[in-house]
Amino acid sequence: ITDQQVLERLFRASYLKWVADAKGRLKEASSSAPRVVSKAFHLAWQDRKRFHSQDELDAFLGANIQHGAAREISRIAGVHRMSHGGAAQKHESGEMSVDEAWQRLKSALEGAAPESQRQRASTARHEAAGHMAQLAQKRNWKPFILVGIVALAAAGAGLYWIDKAGASRAVDHALNAADVRSYETSYGQQMNVGLDDGTQVRLGPQTKLTIPKRFGMTGGFRAVKIAGTANFSVTRASTDQPFEVRTGNAIIVARGTDFVVRAFAEDSNIIVHVKEGSVDVRVGEQIKNVATGTALQVKASGETSVPSAEDLDEARTWADGNVTIVGHDLRYVLPALKRWYGLDIRVQDTTLMTRKVFVRAAMNSPKEAISSVEQSGGLKFTYIGENMAFQDTVPSKATKAAKAPARRR
């Protein structure tokens, strides 16, 4: 924001969006939305040197509109209490056009105010002074002083969480922007990615890593997004900015550690396993610390728990060069073989799909993986035409009948 012309362009381009956002927060007090939005832009103008991107500006505006709306609701509630639930304070009626809103903001930037605003302000001051004079004659102010102290403490805590929410929203914007960098693997592929802060990431198959444009830069973000599975070896940065991994409904925060994340789209749970150090896993307002050698499972509902030994082995052993899949049927294992080894194996006899099998094999040995399935499920690997397939080692009667030549009459 170099001058007022740039501010005006930004204001006009997003005014309706931010007014709608403010109205959603203000509810019954939605008529105050233009004033809340204008105040947020006024603050942005005063602090304009800090913004280097639209994402940073949007995060600032969103946080201040949220704060301003909360403050407006609190103010109106206070007026109601002071007047014993009497008539509500009058608000401006009707929609304020973007032209009128900009003229008011421009006047405020230049230290002036439209005549109508000055008249309303003067009237409000007189009414407030008279009302307070009446209250002073008959009120004991000690309870209000106590309430004020409590309110200030609550406001301080509220501002902290608003700042946190604004920063989190800025990260989300940056990770969903058009200028992100992405790395993606396919079936049977792995990839090593070195980040600008020295962190090393190893991507498992069918995995996508998203990195914001300003990753690790001054005023930027030290956060990435993962869909699939990855092993993170996080360096301790020279700044206090923690490293974040965002996936699904979870945010994993680390300051120098080694951990594995599994979060495939078809999985019902996210699993985080810490090999060294510790991480904090945040789901909504809930924060769980995961120490060395332990793991956490996050459900879509936000509920957290310790994963089963089988689920944990499947999530973590690939990072050590092995594939472990236990406690599943062939229907589950076939897509996993394609993911980890690129093996597209089919089954003609659909009754075999419910047969329990397991995989314990090195990641670089598809032959070992096939042998594991054969031995655990009583199956044999073969080719039907050009297609790879599993068949039962003891064909069923229906299969034998299908293969038997028809008798001549």
mmCIF file of C-alpha atoms in Angstrom, residues 5-162:
data_model
loop_
_atom_site.group_PDB
_atom_site.id
_atom_site.type_symbol
_atom_site.label_atom_id
_atom_site.label_comp_id
_atom_site.label_asym_id
_atom_site.label_seq_id
_atom_site.Cartn_x
_atom_site.Cartn_y
_atom_site.Cartn_z
ATOM 1 C CA GLN A 5 -4.969 5.510 -4.530
ATOM 2 C CA VAL A 6 -3.737 1.959 -3.966
ATOM 3 C CA LEU A 7 -5.695 1.757 -0.708
ATOM 4 C CA GLU A 8 -8.837 2.964 -2.497
ATOM 5 C CA ARG A 9 -8.427 0.303 -5.185
ATOM 6 C CA LEU A 10 -7.995 -2.438 -2.580
ATOM 7 C CA PHE A 11 -10.892 -1.091 -0.520
ATOM 8 C CA ARG A 12 -13.314 -0.977 -3.451
ATOM 9 C CA ALA A 13 -12.280 -4.430 -4.698
ATOM 10 C CA SER A 14 -12.986 -6.192 -1.398
ATOM 11 C CA TYR A 15 -15.468 -3.939 0.432
ATOM 12 C CA LEU A 16 -18.558 -6.077 -0.210
ATOM 13 C CA LYS A 17 -16.723 -9.279 0.753
ATOM 14 C CA TRP A 18 -15.528 -7.866 4.078
ATOM 15 C CA VAL A 19 -18.906 -6.257 4.871
ATOM 16 C CA ALA A 20 -20.548 -9.660 4.372
ATOM 17 C CA ASP A 21 -17.915 -11.203 6.670
ATOM 18 C CA ALA A 22 -18.547 -8.542 9.329
ATOM 19 C CA LYS A 23 -22.327 -8.945 9.106
ATOM 20 C CA GLY A 24 -21.970 -12.661 9.692
ATOM 21 C CA ARG A 25 -20.068 -11.946 12.887
ATOM 22 C CA LEU A 26 -22.248 -9.054 14.094
ATOM 23 C CA LYS A 27 -25.589 -10.906 13.688
ATOM 24 C CA GLU A 28 -28.304 -8.547 15.006
ATOM 25 C CA ALA A 29 -25.842 -5.648 14.987
ATOM 26 C CA SER A 30 -25.091 -6.077 11.266
ATOM 27 C CA SER A 31 -25.769 -2.387 10.584
ATOM 28 C CA SER A 32 -22.377 -1.684 12.190
ATOM 29 C CA ALA A 33 -20.570 -3.745 9.532
ATOM 30 C CA PRO A 34 -19.445 -0.790 7.317
ATOM 31 C CA ARG A 35 -17.941 0.971 10.328
ATOM 32 C CA VAL A 36 -16.095 -2.182 11.440
ATOM 33 C CA VAL A 37 -14.703 -2.741 7.935
ATOM 34 C CA SER A 38 -13.631 0.892 7.558
ATOM 35 C CA LYS A 39 -11.859 0.754 10.912
ATOM 36 C CA ALA A 40 -9.934 -2.357 9.804
ATOM 37 C CA PHE A 41 -8.792 -0.616 6.615
ATOM 38 C CA HIS A 42 -7.867 2.480 8.636
ATOM 39 C CA LEU A 43 -5.614 0.321 10.823
ATOM 40 C CA ALA A 44 -4.149 -1.307 7.718
ATOM 41 C CA TRP A 45 -3.272 2.143 6.368
ATOM 42 C CA GLN A 46 -1.531 3.051 9.618
ATOM 43 C CA ASP A 47 0.463 -0.181 9.527
ATOM 44 C CA ARG A 48 0.854 -0.354 5.738
ATOM 45 C CA LYS A 49 4.633 -0.913 5.683
ATOM 46 C CA ARG A 50 4.262 -4.411 7.104
ATOM 47 C CA PHE A 51 2.326 -5.859 4.157
ATOM 48 C CA HIS A 52 4.185 -7.569 1.333
ATOM 49 C CA SER A 53 1.346 -9.590 -0.204
ATOM 50 C CA GLN A 54 -2.428 -9.762 -0.529
ATOM 51 C CA ASP A 55 -2.448 -12.766 1.812
ATOM 52 C CA GLU A 56 -0.807 -10.772 4.589
ATOM 53 C CA LEU A 57 -3.263 -7.901 4.126
ATOM 54 C CA ASP A 58 -6.254 -10.254 4.079
ATOM 55 C CA ALA A 59 -5.082 -11.956 7.265
ATOM 56 C CA PHE A 60 -4.695 -8.579 8.983
ATOM 57 C CA LEU A 61 -8.117 -7.350 7.821
ATOM 58 C CA GLY A 62 -9.822 -10.605 8.794
ATOM 59 C CA ALA A 63 -8.344 -10.549 12.305
ATOM 60 C CA ASN A 64 -9.232 -6.894 12.878
ATOM 61 C CA ILE A 65 -12.755 -7.293 11.535
ATOM 62 C CA GLN A 66 -13.229 -10.232 13.887
ATOM 63 C CA HIS A 67 -11.867 -8.165 16.768
ATOM 64 C CA GLY A 68 -13.915 -5.115 15.807
ATOM 65 C CA ALA A 69 -17.120 -7.152 15.523
ATOM 66 C CA ALA A 70 -16.539 -8.730 18.944
ATOM 67 C CA ARG A 71 -15.878 -5.306 20.443
ATOM 68 C CA GLU A 72 -19.025 -3.852 18.822
ATOM 69 C CA ILE A 73 -21.188 -6.690 20.137
ATOM 70 C CA SER A 74 -19.720 -6.192 23.618
ATOM 71 C CA ARG A 75 -20.347 -2.445 23.432
ATOM 72 C CA ILE A 76 -23.973 -2.886 22.402
ATOM 73 C CA ALA A 77 -24.536 -5.478 25.133
ATOM 74 C CA GLY A 78 -23.075 -3.016 27.642
ATOM 75 C CA VAL A 79 -25.499 -0.303 26.505
ATOM 76 C CA HIS A 80 -28.395 -2.720 26.967
ATOM 77 C CA ARG A 81 -27.251 -3.591 30.493
ATOM 78 C CA MET A 82 -26.742 0.037 31.456
ATOM 79 C CA SER A 83 -30.217 0.945 30.238
ATOM 80 C CA HIS A 84 -31.821 -2.016 32.066
ATOM 81 C CA GLY A 85 -32.769 -3.704 28.802
ATOM 82 C CA GLY A 86 -34.474 -0.568 27.485
ATOM 83 C CA ALA A 87 -34.605 0.620 23.937
ATOM 84 C CA ALA A 88 -31.664 -0.444 21.822
ATOM 85 C CA GLN A 89 -29.237 2.148 20.593
ATOM 86 C CA LYS A 90 -30.136 3.480 17.174
ATOM 87 C CA HIS A 91 -27.983 2.326 14.298
ATOM 88 C CA GLU A 92 -27.616 3.569 10.789
ATOM 89 C CA SER A 93 -30.239 1.966 8.588
ATOM 90 C CA GLY A 94 -29.919 0.905 4.981
ATOM 91 C CA GLU A 95 -26.939 -0.322 3.039
ATOM 92 C CA MET A 96 -23.931 1.955 2.720
ATOM 93 C CA SER A 97 -22.557 2.066 -0.805
ATOM 94 C CA VAL A 98 -18.877 1.542 -1.468
ATOM 95 C CA ASP A 99 -18.628 5.178 -2.636
ATOM 96 C CA GLU A 100 -20.038 6.526 0.608
ATOM 97 C CA ALA A 101 -17.937 4.109 2.664
ATOM 98 C CA TRP A 102 -14.753 5.193 0.862
ATOM 99 C CA GLN A 103 -15.530 8.897 1.327
ATOM 100 C CA ARG A 104 -15.960 8.334 5.050
ATOM 101 C CA LEU A 105 -12.742 6.357 5.273
ATOM 102 C CA LYS A 106 -10.907 8.976 3.221
ATOM 103 C CA SER A 107 -12.160 11.703 5.551
ATOM 104 C CA ALA A 108 -10.948 9.707 8.530
ATOM 105 C CA LEU A 109 -7.532 9.232 6.918
ATOM 106 C CA GLU A 110 -7.275 12.964 6.387
ATOM 107 C CA GLY A 111 -8.287 13.713 9.952
ATOM 108 C CA ALA A 112 -11.744 15.013 9.122
ATOM 109 C CA ALA A 113 -15.269 13.606 9.263
ATOM 110 C CA PRO A 114 -18.423 14.232 7.253
ATOM 111 C CA GLU A 115 -20.875 16.671 8.800
ATOM 112 C CA SER A 116 -23.471 13.949 9.402
ATOM 113 C CA GLN A 117 -20.919 11.905 11.331
ATOM 114 C CA ARG A 118 -19.923 14.882 13.470
ATOM 115 C CA GLN A 119 -23.563 15.596 14.282
ATOM 116 C CA ARG A 120 -24.229 11.992 15.262
ATOM 117 C CA ALA A 121 -21.078 11.880 17.348
ATOM 118 C CA SER A 122 -22.006 15.107 19.121
ATOM 119 C CA THR A 123 -25.532 13.872 19.805
ATOM 120 C CA ALA A 124 -24.228 10.560 21.085
ATOM 121 C CA ARG A 125 -21.781 12.289 23.427
ATOM 122 C CA HIS A 126 -24.544 14.484 24.876
ATOM 123 C CA GLU A 127 -26.896 11.533 25.318
ATOM 124 C CA ALA A 128 -24.160 9.444 26.926
ATOM 125 C CA ALA A 129 -23.149 12.266 29.246
ATOM 126 C CA GLY A 130 -26.728 12.782 30.378
ATOM 127 C CA HIS A 131 -27.288 9.085 30.875
ATOM 128 C CA MET A 132 -24.110 8.678 32.869
ATOM 129 C CA ALA A 133 -24.979 11.678 35.042
ATOM 130 C CA GLN A 134 -28.284 10.064 35.944
ATOM 131 C CA LEU A 135 -26.601 6.761 36.711
ATOM 132 C CA ALA A 136 -23.967 8.452 38.857
ATOM 133 C CA GLN A 137 -26.670 9.751 41.200
ATOM 134 C CA LYS A 138 -28.075 6.326 41.992
ATOM 135 C CA ARG A 139 -25.468 3.699 41.147
ATOM 136 C CA ASN A 140 -22.783 2.007 43.207
ATOM 137 C CA TRP A 141 -19.887 1.853 40.739
ATOM 138 C CA LYS A 142 -17.809 -0.780 42.531
ATOM 139 C CA PRO A 143 -19.466 -3.754 40.756
ATOM 140 C CA PHE A 144 -18.899 -2.056 37.401
ATOM 141 C CA ILE A 145 -15.246 -1.471 38.193
ATOM 142 C CA LEU A 146 -14.881 -5.170 39.005
ATOM 143 C CA VAL A 147 -16.688 -6.112 35.790
ATOM 144 C CA GLY A 148 -14.391 -3.774 33.875
ATOM 145 C CA ILE A 149 -11.285 -5.465 35.266
ATOM 146 C CA VAL A 150 -12.622 -8.892 34.345
ATOM 147 C CA ALA A 151 -13.591 -7.623 30.890
ATOM 148 C CA LEU A 152 -10.105 -6.247 30.296
ATOM 149 C CA ALA A 153 -8.563 -9.578 31.222
ATOM 150 C CA ALA A 154 -10.985 -11.400 28.926
ATOM 151 C CA ALA A 155 -10.285 -8.932 26.147
ATOM 152 C CA GLY A 156 -6.554 -9.554 26.486
ATOM 153 C CA ALA A 157 -7.085 -13.287 26.149
ATOM 154 C CA GLY A 158 -9.480 -12.701 23.270
ATOM 155 C CA LEU A 159 -6.967 -10.557 21.397
ATOM 156 C CA TYR A 160 -4.342 -13.281 21.802
ATOM 157 C CA TRP A 161 -6.598 -15.881 20.221
ATOM 158 C CA ILE A 162 -7.707 -13.449 17.509
#
